[in-house]
Short mmCIF file of C-alpha atoms in Angstrom, two decimals:
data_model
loop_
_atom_site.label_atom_id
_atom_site.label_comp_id
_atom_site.label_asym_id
_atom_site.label_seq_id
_atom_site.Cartn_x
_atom_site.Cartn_y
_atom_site.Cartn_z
CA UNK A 170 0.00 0.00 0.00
CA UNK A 171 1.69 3.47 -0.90
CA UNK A 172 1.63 6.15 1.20
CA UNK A 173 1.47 9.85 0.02
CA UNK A 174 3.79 11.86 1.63
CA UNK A 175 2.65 15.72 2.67
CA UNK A 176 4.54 18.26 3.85
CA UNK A 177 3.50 20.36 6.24
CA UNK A 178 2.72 24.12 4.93
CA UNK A 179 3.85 26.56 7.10
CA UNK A 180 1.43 29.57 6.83
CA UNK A 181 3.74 31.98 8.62
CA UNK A 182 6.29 32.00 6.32
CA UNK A 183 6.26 35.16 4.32
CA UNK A 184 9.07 34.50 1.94
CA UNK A 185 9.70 30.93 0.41
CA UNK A 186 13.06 29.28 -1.33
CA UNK A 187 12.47 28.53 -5.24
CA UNK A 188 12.40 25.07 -4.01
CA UNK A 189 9.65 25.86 -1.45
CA UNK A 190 7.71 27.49 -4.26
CA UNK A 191 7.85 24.77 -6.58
CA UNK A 192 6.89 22.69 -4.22
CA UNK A 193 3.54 24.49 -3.27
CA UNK A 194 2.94 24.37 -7.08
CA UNK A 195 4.00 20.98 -7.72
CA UNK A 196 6.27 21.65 -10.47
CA UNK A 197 10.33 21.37 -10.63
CA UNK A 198 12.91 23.53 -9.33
CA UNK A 199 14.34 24.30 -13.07
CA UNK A 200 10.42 25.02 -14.51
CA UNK A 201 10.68 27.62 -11.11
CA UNK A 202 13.51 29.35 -12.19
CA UNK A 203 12.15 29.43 -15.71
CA UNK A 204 9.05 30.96 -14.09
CA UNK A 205 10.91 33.64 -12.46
CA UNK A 206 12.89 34.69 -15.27
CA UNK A 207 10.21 35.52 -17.60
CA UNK A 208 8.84 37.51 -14.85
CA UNK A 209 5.88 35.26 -14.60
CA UNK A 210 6.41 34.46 -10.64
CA UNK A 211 7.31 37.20 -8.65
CA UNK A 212 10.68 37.07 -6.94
CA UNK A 213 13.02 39.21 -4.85
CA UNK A 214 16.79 39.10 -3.49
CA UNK A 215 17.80 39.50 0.49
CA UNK A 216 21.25 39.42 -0.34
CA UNK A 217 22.56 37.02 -2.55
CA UNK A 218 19.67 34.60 -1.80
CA UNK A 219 16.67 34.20 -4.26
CA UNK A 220 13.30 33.95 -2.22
CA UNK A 221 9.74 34.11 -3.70
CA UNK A 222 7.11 35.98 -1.95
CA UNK A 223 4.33 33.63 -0.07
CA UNK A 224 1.84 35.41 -1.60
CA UNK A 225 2.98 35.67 -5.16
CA UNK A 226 2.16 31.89 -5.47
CA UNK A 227 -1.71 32.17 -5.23
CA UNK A 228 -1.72 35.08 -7.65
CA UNK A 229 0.23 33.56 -10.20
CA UNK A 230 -2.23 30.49 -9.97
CA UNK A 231 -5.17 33.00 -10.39
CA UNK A 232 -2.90 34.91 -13.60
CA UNK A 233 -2.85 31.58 -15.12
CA UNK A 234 -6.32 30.44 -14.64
CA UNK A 235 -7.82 33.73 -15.43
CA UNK A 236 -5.45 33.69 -18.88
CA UNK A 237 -6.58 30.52 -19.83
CA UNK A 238 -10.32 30.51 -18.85
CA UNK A 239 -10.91 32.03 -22.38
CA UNK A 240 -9.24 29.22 -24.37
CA UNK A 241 -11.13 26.46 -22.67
CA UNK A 242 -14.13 28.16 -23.42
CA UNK A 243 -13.23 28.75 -26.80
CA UNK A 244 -12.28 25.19 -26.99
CA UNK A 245 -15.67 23.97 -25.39
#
């Protein structure tokens, strides 16, 4: 029987690693860094380290969705 493993979200946390990110959106660390390149997930610097904002995860999901709402209508 597999188990599925979950991590724990910590809701506190106001700014995540790329790696936390990706994880939250349950994609890989590269397609992150691709992400915040084009500018399409927000990202800032506290020194030399790369952290994405908490909240600029749930808005990027709502970006997308609203961006592709008309194409599945379209397609429907």
């Amino acid at each position: 029987m597999a188990t599925a493993h979950l991590t724990a979200v910590d809701s506190t946390l106001v700014l995540l690693t790329v790696e936390e990110a990706a994880r939250r959106l349950q994609i890989g660390r590269t397609v992150c860094y691709r992400l915040i390149r084009s500018g399409e997930l927000e990202s800032i610097t506290v020194g030399q380290l790369r952290r994405v904002p908490a909240d600029a995860v749930p808005e990027f999901v709502t970006r997308r969705r609203k961006s592709q709402r008309p194409t599945i209508a379209a397609a429907a």
